[in-house]
Amino acid sequence: MKKRITWDFLMARYPAFFPLILLVLSIAVNLFLQPNMFVRETLNSNMRVFLPLIILAVGQAIVLLGGGIDISVGGVVSIINTILATRVGLDGSSEKMWQFVLISLVAGALAGAINGFFIAYLRLQPIITTYATSFLYAGLALFILPNPGGGIPADIANLYRTSTPLGLPLAFYVIVILLLIWMYVSSTRYGKYLFAVGGKADAAYETAVPVTRVQFSIYVISGFMAALAGIAITMLSGSGNAEIGSSMTLNSITAVVIGGNAFSGGIGGVTGPVMGAVTLSLIQNIISFGHINTWWETLVKATIIVVALAAPGVINLIRRRRV
Amino acid sequence: MKRFKISPPVAALFLAVVLFLLSGFLPNSYGSNVKVALSQATNIIRLAVFLGVIAAGQTLVIISGFEGIDLSAGSIVTLTAILTYVMVKGEDNVVLPALLVSLVVGAIIGMLNGIGVTFLKISPFVMTLGMSGVVTGAIIIINHGNVSGKVAPIMTRLIARPISQSIPIPGAIVIWLIFGVLMWLLLERTTFGKNLFAIGVNRVTAKLSGVNVTGMNLATYSLAGLLAGFGGFLVVGNTGVVLIQLGQPFLFPSIAAVAVGGTLLSGGKGSYWGSMAGAIVLTLITSLLTTMQMPDSVRRMVLGGTLLILISIYGRQQALRQ
């Protein structure tokens, strides 16, 4: 029998299909408002701003896939930012910088491990646990750096800001590497476990999936990715601010859901959330280039996001009515 | 071995009392002065009223299950507070219409949440988060930098002041008690309440047993919005001024209050008494931390740590192995 590719088939089989439509749409609108968007410099300056959220969304995607949620990621981003800004300093050597980048990654994974311990081993509820730890982490960041200041050496920040190997922004390579890792991981046993735990943890437990260890691991991964995002945003801004991550948490969750992942876990991937994060950032760009009255910005942005979230549901409703 | 179990609302309340008694040992606290201690306790409960009322709507959506949560509560509070403030303009006879408008506006926003969640199948977390953004956007436009208005004397009289000279209990606490009884009646003594718990435990079985799940969902979100609207009315009656960020600080604490009160975030189990106790515990901890002189960073860490300990005590989910 010949298999017909229908809308329903595409939507069900490829959760990233609809995010792709949204992405193309937002690129088109953005290109209309900012015609030089694909010029190398513009592309790079856009992508380097988008990258921290993209990395954070990848970590959040893994957590949501595994049936959890992590609202402490913004706090981890802030901790990493303050560590780098205070310990390396504006006149630090590059060896010192890379040394603290390593320490940051360990610190991020450790923060994630604390979340994972409470959620997987003590079996606390993810939202409220990571809400509590978000206070711990945001407080720690503020403790390390009470007032905005500090920084990292300018030449290292410029490495992130301006390097375009082979004419493509650095961010592209990071995204491609992340996606390649995901492609490999999702085909391994761990990948299958992740979907099993996110889909139905009880059933996964009955079929001998190490549920607790998988749940623990997703938070470690999320913490690690948050640290990576923290490093990226520090190199982008070049300075320290303990509140830098606080607005990123909810954005990362929105990005993942716009990216087609199910909030309840078990459905989706990482490609969709990456596109979701880019779409979300492009919406911000469109708002700034669209010359919208400042008073209306928040409303317009939020409305676009709600419409983007509602679109698949609306299409489904209309289609079902027609049948 | 039989596991030792206490009911979460009782545990939370017990904890609040112990914490409050211990706080007497702090420097610059009430010490051995019973009168000061009593007035301090009343004040903390008075402050907890607002969080408690806002947590009521949150309790309903969380009990309804299916990852139910209302992240738009904070912005609804701000919106209705501003609406009340602008409408009342210091006149007593517009207070009732303003209350009505607050409730209706809250209910409409809640209903939009419900429509998104029920018909468009958007997960409640993101739907209400998006709605929160839309409402905040609307607030910015309405507010346009500053608003002019005034709270009516009767609101201050009923909400912020003691009920009479001889009884030093603020009106807000009385309102809260009546409110609590009404919430208990709603949850435990009505069909709505029974159905709410039913859809929270299992939507499919509820549907097969004849519960109108779609209608219940819409009603729950609308009611949550309405209660948040009521919260906004109360908050502005207490503060007497409006800010653009008035409601947002209540948002996550309202979820935490529900969780501390023993309501399962996965739905189907819980009570409003729990949320009330949770609101008191959280307000108590926050005000204790404020009185203790410590930097903001340490205060945040202590709050996070305390919350973590609180939920570790009895917020644990069922073990995988049964």
XYZ file of C-alpha atoms in Angstrom:
645
model
C 0.000 0.000 0.000
C 1.296 3.404 -0.893
C 1.829 5.531 2.120
C 0.340 8.988 1.821
C 2.058 11.768 3.620
C -0.730 13.629 5.322
C -0.720 16.599 7.646
C -1.659 14.388 10.582
C 1.162 11.984 9.774
C 3.689 14.821 9.638
C 2.442 16.355 12.875
C 2.465 13.068 14.747
C 5.685 11.630 13.359
C 7.764 14.797 13.332
C 7.112 17.034 16.360
C 9.626 19.478 14.890
C 7.607 19.932 11.697
C 5.402 22.735 12.969
C 8.273 24.585 14.697
C 10.010 24.541 11.317
C 7.032 26.335 9.753
C 7.105 28.903 12.559
C 10.854 29.348 12.127
C 10.584 29.903 8.370
C 7.732 32.324 8.946
C 9.625 34.344 11.539
C 12.774 34.385 9.376
C 10.686 35.687 6.468
C 9.159 38.487 8.543
C 12.523 39.326 10.045
C 14.145 39.414 6.601
C 11.466 41.817 5.442
C 12.125 44.160 8.375
C 15.896 43.717 8.376
C 16.972 43.090 4.746
C 20.659 42.669 5.624
C 19.880 39.815 7.994
C 21.984 37.251 6.139
C 25.047 39.455 5.792
C 27.825 37.781 7.737
C 28.196 40.448 10.433
C 24.471 40.797 11.074
C 23.992 37.053 11.135
C 26.834 36.674 13.585
C 25.652 39.469 15.842
C 22.206 37.897 15.920
C 23.355 34.341 16.486
C 25.752 35.187 19.299
C 22.846 36.824 21.147
C 20.568 33.833 20.514
C 23.076 31.158 21.509
C 22.730 31.263 25.332
C 18.972 30.711 25.122
C 19.448 27.981 22.516
C 21.868 26.087 24.758
C 19.565 26.525 27.742
C 16.601 25.284 25.691
C 18.537 22.133 24.770
C 19.068 21.339 28.453
C 15.459 22.154 29.297
C 14.316 19.971 26.382
C 16.131 16.966 27.855
C 14.516 17.587 31.258
C 11.021 17.962 29.787
C 11.552 14.859 27.615
C 12.384 12.914 30.746
C 9.169 14.101 32.388
C 10.614 16.808 34.648
C 11.017 20.548 34.632
C 13.910 22.736 35.760
C 13.144 26.283 36.817
C 16.512 26.744 38.491
C 18.468 27.059 35.232
C 18.404 30.862 35.321
C 20.021 30.752 38.755
C 22.773 28.454 37.484
C 23.413 30.825 34.566
C 23.774 33.669 37.063
C 26.146 31.694 39.295
C 28.439 30.870 36.375
C 28.350 34.477 35.201
C 29.313 35.801 38.623
C 32.033 33.161 39.139
C 33.671 34.022 35.824
C 33.294 37.768 36.277
C 34.775 37.825 39.784
C 37.401 35.097 39.616
C 38.863 35.730 36.161
C 38.565 39.507 36.082
C 39.025 41.947 33.248
C 42.791 41.502 33.224
C 42.948 37.753 33.818
C 45.100 35.503 31.681
C 43.523 33.221 29.129
C 44.778 30.101 30.989
C 42.920 31.321 34.040
C 39.792 31.846 31.942
C 39.801 28.317 30.520
C 40.541 26.914 33.945
C 37.446 28.651 35.313
C 35.399 27.590 32.310
C 36.130 24.009 33.367
C 35.290 24.793 36.979
C 32.046 26.419 35.799
C 30.996 23.313 33.910
C 31.637 21.201 37.005
C 29.732 23.700 39.163
C 26.778 23.617 36.774
C 26.660 19.832 36.773
C 26.900 19.898 40.572
C 23.962 22.316 40.844
C 22.023 19.993 38.568
C 23.057 17.025 40.698
C 21.558 18.724 43.770
C 18.254 19.090 41.903
C 18.525 15.524 40.684
C 19.216 14.173 44.150
C 16.091 15.765 45.630
C 13.853 14.902 42.695
C 15.055 11.424 41.710
C 16.225 9.994 45.030
C 14.045 11.829 47.574
C 11.161 11.872 45.071
C 10.157 15.500 45.525
C 8.009 17.269 42.951
C 10.187 18.835 40.223
C 8.508 22.258 39.889
C 8.592 23.070 43.562
C 12.059 21.577 44.154
C 13.704 23.537 41.370
C 11.762 26.606 42.481
C 13.347 26.238 45.915
C 16.822 25.646 44.503
C 16.364 28.605 42.155
C 16.371 30.750 45.309
C 19.484 28.965 46.527
C 21.300 29.522 43.253
C 20.110 33.079 42.631
C 21.034 33.916 46.232
C 24.460 32.358 45.807
C 25.033 34.366 42.633
C 24.086 37.541 44.457
C 26.372 36.524 47.307
C 29.322 36.106 44.943
C 28.651 39.418 43.210
C 26.301 41.769 45.109
C 26.609 44.607 42.600
C 26.991 44.305 38.820
C 30.625 44.547 37.838
C 33.747 42.524 37.200
C 34.326 40.953 33.830
C 36.399 38.751 31.624
C 39.351 39.707 29.404
C 38.235 41.539 26.268
C 40.226 39.342 23.888
C 38.460 36.200 25.120
C 35.067 37.878 24.887
C 35.940 38.916 21.343
C 36.794 35.325 20.515
C 33.131 34.522 21.123
C 31.774 37.673 19.598
C 33.663 37.926 16.353
C 35.049 34.564 15.311
C 33.400 33.273 12.149
C 35.274 30.130 11.061
C 34.722 29.449 7.343
C 32.446 32.475 7.187
C 29.804 31.043 9.501
C 29.062 32.336 13.002
C 30.529 30.366 15.880
C 27.003 29.714 17.121
C 26.276 27.576 14.054
C 29.070 25.172 14.965
C 27.867 24.937 18.552
C 24.328 24.173 17.389
C 25.515 21.565 14.876
C 27.668 19.861 17.519
C 24.758 19.820 19.974
C 22.426 18.353 17.360
C 24.987 15.708 16.346
C 25.430 14.699 19.991
C 21.652 14.495 20.352
C 21.342 12.379 17.197
C 23.842 9.953 18.653
C 22.382 9.985 22.181
C 18.799 9.476 21.047
C 19.846 6.320 19.233
C 21.588 4.849 22.266
C 19.991 2.860 25.042
C 20.059 5.960 27.235
C 18.007 7.816 24.624
C 15.334 5.117 24.664
C 15.308 5.170 28.459
C 14.803 8.923 28.402
C 11.669 8.643 26.275
C 10.423 5.701 28.333
C 10.804 7.550 31.652
C 9.239 10.705 30.252
C 6.351 8.826 28.688
C 5.352 6.795 31.725
C 7.768 6.387 34.594
C 5.803 3.559 36.295
C 5.671 1.480 33.155
C 9.349 2.143 32.505
C 10.144 0.958 36.027
C 8.180 -2.253 35.469
C 10.234 -2.964 32.370
C 13.524 -2.622 34.260
C 14.471 0.867 33.090
C 16.704 2.499 35.740
C 14.164 5.295 36.249
C 15.858 6.914 39.229
C 19.233 7.131 37.531
C 17.721 8.517 34.313
C 15.780 11.140 36.281
C 18.941 12.084 38.146
C 20.910 12.342 34.920
C 18.504 14.737 33.180
C 19.025 17.344 35.876
C 22.803 16.939 35.732
C 22.624 17.457 31.970
C 20.386 20.472 32.448
C 22.775 21.977 34.999
C 25.704 21.349 32.670
C 23.916 22.997 29.748
C 22.949 25.924 31.965
C 26.635 26.338 32.829
C 27.464 26.298 29.120
C 24.786 28.939 28.525
C 26.232 30.919 31.421
C 29.700 30.825 29.859
C 28.249 31.927 26.501
C 26.304 34.828 27.989
C 29.342 35.934 30.010
C 31.476 36.001 26.878
C 28.693 37.897 25.129
C 28.277 40.564 27.791
C 31.876 40.544 29.010
C 30.752 41.538 32.477
C 29.067 40.192 35.566
C 25.509 40.658 36.827
C 23.845 38.367 39.362
C 20.411 38.887 37.782
C 21.501 38.023 34.257
C 19.868 34.593 34.178
C 16.619 35.310 35.959
C 14.625 36.151 32.851
C 15.958 33.180 30.882
C 14.264 30.343 32.766
C 10.700 30.819 31.591
C 11.918 31.704 28.083
C 13.742 28.395 27.864
C 10.564 26.510 28.783
C 8.511 28.476 26.251
C 11.158 27.785 23.600
C 10.972 24.051 24.235
C 7.174 23.971 23.997
C 7.123 26.166 20.864
C 9.639 23.609 19.620
C 6.940 20.948 19.657
C 7.930 18.963 22.744
C 5.142 17.751 24.979
C 5.198 19.478 28.346
C 4.306 16.189 30.004
C 7.394 14.492 28.602
C 8.163 11.608 26.291
C 7.415 13.398 23.007
C 9.760 15.601 21.014
C 13.459 16.026 20.552
C 16.141 18.669 20.629
C 15.944 19.966 17.051
C 12.484 21.439 17.645
C 13.495 23.290 20.828
C 16.565 24.739 19.062
C 14.234 26.068 16.377
C 11.836 27.211 19.083
C 14.595 29.185 20.799
C 15.617 30.816 17.517
C 11.972 31.637 16.748
C 11.482 33.154 20.177
C 14.614 35.302 19.754
C 13.551 36.310 16.239
C 10.181 37.458 17.603
C 12.114 39.781 19.916
C 14.073 41.034 16.878
C 10.903 41.579 14.884
C 9.467 43.623 17.739
C 12.540 45.848 17.884
C 12.811 46.296 14.103
C 9.068 46.640 13.598
C 9.062 50.112 15.147
C 6.283 49.189 17.526
C 5.264 51.752 20.112
C 7.253 50.997 23.271
C 4.079 50.794 25.333
C 2.732 48.047 23.086
C 5.889 45.913 22.881
C 5.106 43.511 25.719
C 1.537 42.950 24.568
C 2.498 42.366 20.936
C 5.306 39.984 21.859
C 3.165 37.977 24.270
C 0.319 37.812 21.779
C 2.613 36.501 19.039
C 3.894 33.824 21.442
C 0.374 32.778 22.457
C -0.681 32.631 18.799
C 2.389 30.529 17.984
C 1.510 28.172 20.839
C -2.143 28.041 19.849
C -1.609 27.553 16.116
C -1.227 23.727 16.097
C -4.333 23.387 18.267
C -6.353 25.741 16.070
C -5.325 23.880 12.912
C -6.299 20.572 14.511
C -9.682 21.949 15.572
C -10.443 23.264 12.085
C -9.349 20.011 10.457
C -11.417 17.891 12.786
C -14.490 19.990 12.124
C -14.108 19.514 8.388
C -13.951 15.711 8.589
C 6.160 -1.318 59.126
C 3.398 1.203 59.182
C 4.549 4.590 58.013
C 4.100 7.484 60.344
C 1.728 9.970 58.782
C 0.380 13.356 59.772
C -1.925 15.470 57.701
C 0.041 18.162 55.836
C -2.163 21.137 56.853
C -1.705 20.236 60.515
C 2.022 19.729 60.026
C 2.375 23.087 58.259
C 0.408 24.887 60.937
C 2.384 23.161 63.697
C 5.576 24.201 61.971
C 4.355 27.789 61.740
C 3.638 27.873 65.479
C 7.025 26.363 66.369
C 8.841 28.765 64.055
C 6.975 31.697 65.511
C 7.759 30.657 69.086
C 11.414 30.127 68.212
C 11.541 33.548 66.572
C 10.939 34.993 70.055
C 14.547 34.165 70.882
C 15.855 36.329 68.077
C 17.334 39.684 68.996
C 14.942 42.594 68.343
C 11.974 40.233 68.584
C 9.044 40.218 70.980
C 10.959 38.446 73.768
C 8.683 37.780 76.738
C 6.089 40.404 75.893
C 2.885 38.440 75.157
C 0.998 41.460 73.892
C 3.620 42.305 71.302
C 3.843 38.645 70.321
C 0.088 38.473 69.737
C 0.016 41.602 67.647
C 2.969 40.320 65.637
C 1.211 37.015 65.034
C -1.979 38.786 63.917
C 0.033 40.938 61.585
C 1.690 37.940 59.958
C -1.663 36.219 59.463
C -3.047 39.448 58.028
C -0.216 39.516 55.499
C -0.824 35.830 54.713
C -4.445 36.579 53.728
C -3.473 37.979 50.349
C -1.174 35.105 49.457
C -3.826 32.733 50.781
C -6.629 34.108 48.615
C -4.433 34.098 45.521
C -3.405 30.521 46.347
C -7.104 29.505 46.370
C -7.423 29.661 42.600
C -4.071 27.970 42.318
C -5.315 25.152 44.581
C -8.297 24.559 42.309
C -6.336 24.337 39.055
C -3.661 22.194 40.665
C -6.236 19.761 42.075
C -7.840 19.550 38.623
C -4.676 17.761 37.510
C -3.284 17.327 34.011
C -0.318 19.530 34.962
C -2.807 22.203 35.941
C -1.132 25.393 37.103
C -1.960 29.074 36.786
C 1.016 31.298 36.047
C -1.250 34.192 35.076
C -2.473 34.681 38.660
C 0.177 37.307 39.429
C -0.637 39.489 36.455
C -4.392 39.136 37.028
C -3.828 40.415 40.577
C -1.986 43.460 39.235
C -4.594 44.110 36.553
C -7.624 43.949 38.844
C -5.804 45.952 41.518
C -5.166 48.717 38.986
C -8.740 48.513 37.664
C -10.143 48.785 41.181
C -7.818 51.657 41.988
C -8.790 53.599 38.860
C -12.519 52.892 39.115
C -13.035 53.581 42.803
C -11.318 56.992 42.957
C -11.848 57.191 46.689
C -15.628 56.846 46.563
C -17.400 54.269 48.678
C -20.391 53.746 46.401
C -18.315 52.476 43.460
C -16.609 49.801 45.531
C -19.136 47.079 44.739
C -19.141 47.719 40.976
C -15.327 47.735 41.092
C -15.317 44.389 42.912
C -17.699 42.998 40.312
C -15.504 44.248 37.462
C -12.429 42.699 39.132
C -14.164 39.338 39.426
C -15.498 39.410 35.861
C -12.194 40.497 34.325
C -10.378 37.782 36.284
C -12.934 35.189 35.209
C -12.645 36.188 31.545
C -8.859 35.870 31.579
C -9.205 32.552 33.396
C -11.711 31.372 30.810
C -9.282 32.249 27.994
C -6.709 30.106 29.814
C -9.287 27.352 30.036
C -10.082 27.574 26.325
C -6.405 27.351 25.423
C -5.840 24.405 27.721
C -9.022 22.496 26.888
C -9.655 23.092 23.206
C -6.248 24.028 21.830
C -4.448 21.438 23.980
C -1.740 23.864 25.090
C -0.077 22.742 28.314
C -1.338 24.857 31.236
C 2.170 25.990 32.231
C 2.918 27.684 28.901
C -0.648 28.752 28.189
C -0.973 30.637 31.470
C 2.615 31.908 31.137
C 1.757 33.341 27.716
C -1.478 34.767 29.079
C 0.495 36.358 31.894
C 2.603 38.113 29.270
C -0.489 39.319 27.418
C -2.065 40.639 30.623
C 1.192 42.338 31.628
C 1.281 43.930 28.186
C -2.269 45.149 28.652
C -1.354 46.520 32.091
C 1.560 48.479 30.628
C -0.770 50.057 28.077
C -3.515 50.839 30.600
C -1.023 52.091 33.131
C 0.969 54.147 30.629
C 3.599 55.023 33.178
C 1.276 56.125 35.937
C -2.353 55.926 36.899
C -4.439 58.235 38.968
C -6.936 56.838 41.392
C -7.534 56.216 45.039
C -8.723 53.463 47.282
C -12.098 54.035 48.957
C -12.104 54.525 52.744
C -14.516 51.632 53.170
C -12.012 49.218 51.570
C -9.252 50.236 53.951
C -11.755 50.074 56.785
C -12.840 46.527 55.923
C -9.516 45.065 54.837
C -6.623 46.749 56.599
C -8.105 47.984 59.925
C -9.184 45.942 62.946
C -12.888 45.114 63.029
C -13.486 47.134 66.192
C -11.631 48.912 68.971
C -12.052 46.031 71.414
C -11.303 43.205 68.967
C -7.886 43.819 67.407
C -8.408 41.386 64.528
C -8.081 42.941 61.060
C -11.071 42.587 58.760
C -8.949 40.760 56.213
C -8.583 37.791 58.560
C -12.346 37.580 59.048
C -12.838 37.759 55.284
C -10.266 34.999 54.895
C -11.964 32.734 57.416
C -15.332 33.096 55.682
C -13.552 32.587 52.386
C -11.894 29.429 53.732
C -15.219 27.970 54.833
C -16.707 28.734 51.415
C -13.739 27.057 49.704
C -14.151 24.019 51.957
C -17.851 23.838 51.095
C -17.019 24.161 47.409
C -14.411 21.408 47.480
C -16.017 18.953 49.884
C -19.754 19.528 49.759
C -20.611 20.265 46.136
C -20.770 18.263 42.914
C -18.197 20.646 41.485
C -15.744 19.674 44.208
C -16.304 15.944 43.792
C -15.916 16.237 40.036
C -12.794 18.358 40.455
C -11.059 15.654 42.480
C -12.360 13.040 40.035
C -10.839 14.719 36.976
C -7.664 15.337 38.957
C -7.184 11.648 39.687
C -7.994 10.344 36.249
C -9.602 12.192 33.380
C -10.597 9.096 31.439
C -12.378 7.361 34.303
C -14.013 10.655 35.247
C -15.306 11.080 31.722
C -16.569 7.504 31.597
C -18.361 8.085 34.900
C -20.296 10.918 33.351
C -18.273 13.942 34.440
C -18.275 16.754 31.899
C -14.488 17.075 31.792
C -14.423 19.908 29.244
C -16.933 21.966 31.182
C -15.161 21.264 34.462
C -11.847 22.388 33.015
C -13.292 25.632 31.693
C -15.095 26.281 34.963
C -11.970 25.580 37.035
C -9.752 27.976 35.097
C -12.454 30.653 35.053
C -12.948 30.273 38.781
C -9.179 30.458 39.348
C -9.073 33.691 37.361
C -12.018 35.044 39.334
C -10.325 34.248 42.643
C -7.110 35.908 41.473
C -9.233 38.922 40.561
C -10.640 38.934 44.082
C -7.063 38.715 45.365
C -6.176 41.837 43.386
C -9.124 43.694 44.906
C -8.004 42.716 48.424
C -4.347 43.538 47.789
C -5.068 47.056 46.613
C -7.404 47.528 49.572
C -4.477 46.761 51.832
C -1.627 48.571 50.087
C -3.634 51.595 48.939
C -1.198 52.100 46.066
C -0.628 50.242 42.816
C 2.587 49.223 41.138
C 3.117 47.497 37.854
C 4.776 44.598 39.691
C 2.187 44.387 42.473
C 0.965 40.849 41.815
C 4.015 39.101 40.394
C 5.731 38.492 43.783
C 2.659 36.445 44.794
C 2.836 34.096 41.827
C 5.385 31.428 42.687
C 4.771 31.684 46.442
C 1.125 30.853 45.709
C 2.258 27.621 44.058
C 4.672 26.949 46.894
C 1.902 27.539 49.446
C -0.242 24.935 47.720
C 2.648 22.451 47.674
C 3.614 23.108 51.294
C -0.040 22.539 52.204
C 0.200 18.994 50.944
C -1.690 19.367 47.679
C -0.122 17.142 45.047
C 1.081 19.180 42.074
C 0.062 16.249 39.883
C -3.536 16.759 40.949
C -6.387 14.863 42.518
C -5.412 15.310 46.123
C -5.369 18.318 48.398
C -7.327 20.831 50.398
C -7.686 24.547 50.805
C -6.897 24.313 54.535
C -3.467 23.102 53.442
C -2.960 26.086 51.167
C -4.030 28.424 53.973
C -1.507 26.849 56.322
C 1.088 26.960 53.560
C 0.428 30.656 52.997
C 0.898 31.334 56.721
C 4.164 29.343 56.866
C 5.596 31.073 53.806
C 4.589 34.553 54.972
C 6.016 33.807 58.403
C 9.362 32.653 57.008
C 9.577 35.638 54.677
C 8.780 38.157 57.394
C 11.174 36.501 59.852
C 13.920 36.681 57.247
C 13.090 40.334 56.690
C 13.357 41.177 60.382
C 16.670 39.369 60.698
C 19.293 41.715 59.411
C 21.047 39.861 56.650
C 21.995 40.646 53.072
C 19.462 39.918 50.345
C 21.650 37.118 48.954
C 21.747 35.182 52.232
C 18.028 35.754 52.727
C 17.255 34.202 49.367
C 19.459 31.200 50.097
C 17.873 30.640 53.509
C 14.408 30.887 51.943
C 15.347 28.339 49.273
C 16.884 26.008 51.823
C 13.895 26.239 54.174
C 11.499 25.556 51.334
C 13.556 22.543 50.326
C 13.504 21.175 53.874
C 9.762 21.841 54.166
C 8.863 19.891 51.064
C 11.362 17.152 51.913
C 9.454 16.486 55.118
C 6.144 15.601 53.568
C 6.051 16.666 49.938
C 7.376 13.338 48.741
C 5.750 11.449 45.944
C 4.941 7.765 45.923
C 7.868 5.406 45.546
C 8.239 3.652 42.217
C 8.293 0.236 43.854
C 5.018 -0.544 45.517
